[in-house]
Short mmCIF file of C-alpha atoms in Angstrom, two decimals:
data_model
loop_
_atom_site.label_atom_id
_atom_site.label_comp_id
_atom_site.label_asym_id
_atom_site.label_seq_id
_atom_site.Cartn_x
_atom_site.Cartn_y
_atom_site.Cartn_z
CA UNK A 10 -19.66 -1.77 21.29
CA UNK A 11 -17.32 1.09 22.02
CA UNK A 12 -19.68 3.30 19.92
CA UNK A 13 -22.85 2.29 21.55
CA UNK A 14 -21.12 3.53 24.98
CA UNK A 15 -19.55 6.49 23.66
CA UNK A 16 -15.94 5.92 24.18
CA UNK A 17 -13.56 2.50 24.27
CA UNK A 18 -14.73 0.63 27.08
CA UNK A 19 -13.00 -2.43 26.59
CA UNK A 20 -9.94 -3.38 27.67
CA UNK A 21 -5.94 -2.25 26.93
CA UNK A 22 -5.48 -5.70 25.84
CA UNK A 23 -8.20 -5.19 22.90
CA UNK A 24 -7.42 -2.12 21.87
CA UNK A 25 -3.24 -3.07 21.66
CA UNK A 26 -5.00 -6.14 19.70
CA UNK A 27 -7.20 -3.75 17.10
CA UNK A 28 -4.35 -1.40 16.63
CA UNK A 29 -1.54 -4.66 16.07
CA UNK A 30 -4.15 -6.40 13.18
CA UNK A 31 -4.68 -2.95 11.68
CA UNK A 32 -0.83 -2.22 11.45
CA UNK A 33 -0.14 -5.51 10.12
CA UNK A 34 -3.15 -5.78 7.22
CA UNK A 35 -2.70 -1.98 6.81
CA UNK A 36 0.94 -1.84 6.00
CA UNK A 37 0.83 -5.58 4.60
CA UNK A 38 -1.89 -4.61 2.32
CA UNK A 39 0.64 -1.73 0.84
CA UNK A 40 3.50 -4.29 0.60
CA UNK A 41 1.25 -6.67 -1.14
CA UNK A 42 0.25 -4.24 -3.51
CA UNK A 43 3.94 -3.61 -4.46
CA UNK A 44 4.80 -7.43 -5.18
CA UNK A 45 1.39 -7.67 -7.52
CA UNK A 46 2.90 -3.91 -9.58
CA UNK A 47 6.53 -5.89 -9.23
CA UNK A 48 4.71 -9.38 -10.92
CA UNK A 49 2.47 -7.46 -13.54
CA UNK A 50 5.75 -5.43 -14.27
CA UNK A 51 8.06 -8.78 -14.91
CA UNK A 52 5.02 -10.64 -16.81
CA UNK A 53 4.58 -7.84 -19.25
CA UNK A 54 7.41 -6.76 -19.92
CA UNK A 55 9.38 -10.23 -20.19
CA UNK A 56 6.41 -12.74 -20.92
CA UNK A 57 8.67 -15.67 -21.52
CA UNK A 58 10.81 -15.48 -18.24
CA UNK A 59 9.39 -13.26 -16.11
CA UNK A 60 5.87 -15.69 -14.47
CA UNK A 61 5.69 -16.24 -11.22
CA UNK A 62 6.37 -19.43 -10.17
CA UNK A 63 5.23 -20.92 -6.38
CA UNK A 64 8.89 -19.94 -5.38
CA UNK A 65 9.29 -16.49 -6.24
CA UNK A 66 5.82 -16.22 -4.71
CA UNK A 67 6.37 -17.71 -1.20
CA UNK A 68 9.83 -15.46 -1.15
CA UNK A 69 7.70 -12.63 -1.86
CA UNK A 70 5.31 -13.53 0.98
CA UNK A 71 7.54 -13.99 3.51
CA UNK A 72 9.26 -10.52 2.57
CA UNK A 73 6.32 -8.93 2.96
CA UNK A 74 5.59 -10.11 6.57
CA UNK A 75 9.89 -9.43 7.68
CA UNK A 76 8.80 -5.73 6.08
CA UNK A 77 5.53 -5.73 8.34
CA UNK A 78 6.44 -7.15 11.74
CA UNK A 79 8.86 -4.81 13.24
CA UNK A 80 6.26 -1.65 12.62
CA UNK A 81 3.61 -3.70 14.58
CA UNK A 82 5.30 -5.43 17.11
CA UNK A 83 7.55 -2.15 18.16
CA UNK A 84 4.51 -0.04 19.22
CA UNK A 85 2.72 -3.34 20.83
CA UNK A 86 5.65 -3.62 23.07
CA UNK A 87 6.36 0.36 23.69
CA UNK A 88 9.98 -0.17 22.42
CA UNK A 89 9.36 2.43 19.70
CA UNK A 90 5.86 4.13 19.50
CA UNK A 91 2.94 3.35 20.84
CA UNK A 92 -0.57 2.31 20.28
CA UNK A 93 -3.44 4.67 21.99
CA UNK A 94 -6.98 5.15 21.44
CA UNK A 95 -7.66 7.53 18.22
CA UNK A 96 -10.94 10.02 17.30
CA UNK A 97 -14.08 9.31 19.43
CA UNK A 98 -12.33 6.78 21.39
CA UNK A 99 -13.72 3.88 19.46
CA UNK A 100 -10.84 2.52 18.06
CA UNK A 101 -6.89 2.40 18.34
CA UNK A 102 -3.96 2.63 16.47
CA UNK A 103 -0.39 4.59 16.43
CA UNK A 104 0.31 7.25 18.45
CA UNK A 105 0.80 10.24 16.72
CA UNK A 106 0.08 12.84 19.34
CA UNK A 107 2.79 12.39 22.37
CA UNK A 108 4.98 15.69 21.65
CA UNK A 109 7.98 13.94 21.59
CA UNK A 110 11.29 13.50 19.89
CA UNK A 111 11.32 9.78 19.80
CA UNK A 112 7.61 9.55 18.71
CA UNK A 113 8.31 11.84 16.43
CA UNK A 114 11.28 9.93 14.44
CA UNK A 115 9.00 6.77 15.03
CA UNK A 116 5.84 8.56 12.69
CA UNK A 117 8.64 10.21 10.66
CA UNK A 118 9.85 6.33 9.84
CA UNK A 119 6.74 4.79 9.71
CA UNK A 120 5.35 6.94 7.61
CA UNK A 121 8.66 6.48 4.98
CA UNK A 122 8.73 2.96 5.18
CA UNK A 123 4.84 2.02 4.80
CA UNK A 124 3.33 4.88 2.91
CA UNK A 125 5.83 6.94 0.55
CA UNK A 126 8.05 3.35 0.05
CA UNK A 127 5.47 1.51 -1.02
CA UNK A 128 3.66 3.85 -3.51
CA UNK A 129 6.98 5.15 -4.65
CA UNK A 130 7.65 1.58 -5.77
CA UNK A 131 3.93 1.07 -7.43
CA UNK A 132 4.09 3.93 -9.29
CA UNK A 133 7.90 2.99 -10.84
CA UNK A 134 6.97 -0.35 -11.54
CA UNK A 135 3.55 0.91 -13.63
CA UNK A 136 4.82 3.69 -15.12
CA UNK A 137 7.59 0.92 -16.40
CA UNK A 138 4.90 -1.26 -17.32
CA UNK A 139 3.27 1.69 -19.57
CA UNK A 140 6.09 2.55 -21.04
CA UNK A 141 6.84 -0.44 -22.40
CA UNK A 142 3.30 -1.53 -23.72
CA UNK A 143 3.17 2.21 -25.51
CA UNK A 144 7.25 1.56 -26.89
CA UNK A 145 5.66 -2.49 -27.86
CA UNK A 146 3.29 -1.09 -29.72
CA UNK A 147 5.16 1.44 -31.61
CA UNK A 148 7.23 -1.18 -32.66
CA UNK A 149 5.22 -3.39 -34.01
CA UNK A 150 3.13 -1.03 -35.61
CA UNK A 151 6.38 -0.01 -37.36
CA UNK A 152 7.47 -3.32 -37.97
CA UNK A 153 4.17 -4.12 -39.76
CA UNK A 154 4.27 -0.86 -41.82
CA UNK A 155 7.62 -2.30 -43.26
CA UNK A 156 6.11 -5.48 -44.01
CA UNK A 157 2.82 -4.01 -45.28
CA UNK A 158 0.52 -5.77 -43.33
CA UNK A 159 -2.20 -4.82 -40.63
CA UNK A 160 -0.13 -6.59 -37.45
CA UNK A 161 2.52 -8.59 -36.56
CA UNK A 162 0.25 -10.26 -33.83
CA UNK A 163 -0.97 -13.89 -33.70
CA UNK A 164 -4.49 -14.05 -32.28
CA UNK A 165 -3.13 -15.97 -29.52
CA UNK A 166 -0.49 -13.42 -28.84
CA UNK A 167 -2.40 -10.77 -29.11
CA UNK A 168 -5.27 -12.81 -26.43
CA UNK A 169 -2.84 -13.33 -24.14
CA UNK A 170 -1.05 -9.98 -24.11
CA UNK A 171 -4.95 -8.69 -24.11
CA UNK A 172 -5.16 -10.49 -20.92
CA UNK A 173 -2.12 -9.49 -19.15
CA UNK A 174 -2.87 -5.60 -19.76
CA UNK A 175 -6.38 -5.96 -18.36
CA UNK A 176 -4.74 -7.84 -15.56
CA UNK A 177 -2.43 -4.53 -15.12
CA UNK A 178 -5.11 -2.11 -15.55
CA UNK A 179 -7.43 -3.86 -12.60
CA UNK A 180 -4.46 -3.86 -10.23
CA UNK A 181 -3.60 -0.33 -11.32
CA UNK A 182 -7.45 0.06 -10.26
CA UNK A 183 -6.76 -1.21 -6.97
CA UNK A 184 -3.26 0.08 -5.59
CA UNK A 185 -4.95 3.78 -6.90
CA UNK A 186 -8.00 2.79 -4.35
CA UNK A 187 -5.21 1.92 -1.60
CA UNK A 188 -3.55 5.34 -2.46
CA UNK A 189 -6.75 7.27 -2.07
CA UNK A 190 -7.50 5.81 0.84
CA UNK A 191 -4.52 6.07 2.86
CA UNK A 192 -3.06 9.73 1.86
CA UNK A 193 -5.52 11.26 4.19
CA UNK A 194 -4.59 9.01 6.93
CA UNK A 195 -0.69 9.61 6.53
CA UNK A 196 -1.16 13.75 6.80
CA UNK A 197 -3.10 13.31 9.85
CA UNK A 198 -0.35 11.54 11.53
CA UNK A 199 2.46 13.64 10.14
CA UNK A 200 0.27 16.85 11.01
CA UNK A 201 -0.63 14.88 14.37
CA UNK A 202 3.22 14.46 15.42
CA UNK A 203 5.09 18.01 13.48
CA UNK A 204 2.15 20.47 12.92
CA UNK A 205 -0.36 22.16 14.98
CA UNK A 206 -2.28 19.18 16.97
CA UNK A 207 -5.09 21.65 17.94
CA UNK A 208 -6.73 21.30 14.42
CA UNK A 209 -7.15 17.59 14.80
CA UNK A 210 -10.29 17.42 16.64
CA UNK A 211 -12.32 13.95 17.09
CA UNK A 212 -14.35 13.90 14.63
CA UNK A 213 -10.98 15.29 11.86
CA UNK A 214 -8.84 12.09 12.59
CA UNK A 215 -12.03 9.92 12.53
CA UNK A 216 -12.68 10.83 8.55
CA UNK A 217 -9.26 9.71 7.63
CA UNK A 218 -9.46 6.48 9.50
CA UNK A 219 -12.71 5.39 8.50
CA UNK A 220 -10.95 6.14 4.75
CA UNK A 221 -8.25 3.81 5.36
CA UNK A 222 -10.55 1.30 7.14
#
């Protein structure tokens, strides 16, 4: 609608409403991604105590959405940032233009907490998980060399552990997608609020949020 008439023609109330449900499935969608790298890091690397059980996973959830909340529901009420209308005017989210001190400390923290935070974490927890499949292996493959046999492994061990690595590598797949996609996003705002604003034209912040999007 907005793009058919060139600029956001519907109300404040919708566009405070677009930017609130993108904050909250944007950044959620990063804190989700660190509980699945947290689980995949616990299965693997302690199979026998380390599953995630409907408790574990409902304390996870409801971490994830205390994490979320205050980012979304700060700017919706002004009390720290703001959401504005962003690129052609089409859609909203934070503001990371206003020139000042306060907005600036607000993308500064925002930018900590939901980007570098959460990728900081996926990255520990699957460069953990790597480490100890490669250090597993080499052990067993020594192990077996004593013994003088091909493997230590069952078929059902080795099925299962199969599994759980393939499980790894698809979420690997997708928390690198979420990285991709959000990098651009997070220099526009930091260039947006601490670097030269002038170079941000409509149709520059409108690549990185499509990206994210």
């Amino acid at each position: 609608y907005n793009s058919i008439y060139k600029g956001y023609k519907l109300s404040r109330t919708y566009c405070q409403a677009f930017a609130f449900i993108g904050s909250v499935s944007g950044i959620g969608a990063g804190m989700t991604n660190v509980c699945i790298a947290y689980d995949r890091y616990k299965t693997i690397s302690n199979p026998l105590e380390g599953k995630l059980t409907k408790v574990k996973a409902l304390i996870m959830i409801l971490c994830v959405w205390i994490y979320i909340m205050p980012w979304a529901v700060l700017p919706l009420l002004e009390v720290w940032g703001r959401f504005s209308p962003e690129g052609f005017l089409t859609a909203c989210s934070f503001d990371y233009f206003t020139d000042t001190f306060d907005n600036q400390m607000f993308i500064a923290s925002i930018f900590t907490c939901s980007y570098v935070i959460p990728v900081s974490l996926i990255i520990y927890f699957y460069s953990q998980i790597v480490g100890h499949v490669v250090n597993h292996e080499k052990a067993l493959k020594k192990q077996a060399k004593k013994m003088n046999v091909d493997s230590l492994r069952s078929n059902v061990n080795q099925a299962s552990q199969s599994a759980e690595v393939r499980i790894a590598k698809a979420a690997i797949t997708i928390c690198f997608m979420f990285v991709a996609s959000w990098t651009p996003y997070g220099v526009l705002a930091l260039i947006g609020a601490f670097g030269d604003a002038s170079v941000l034209t409509p149709t520059v912040t409108m690549i990185p949020a499509l990206t994210c999007k």
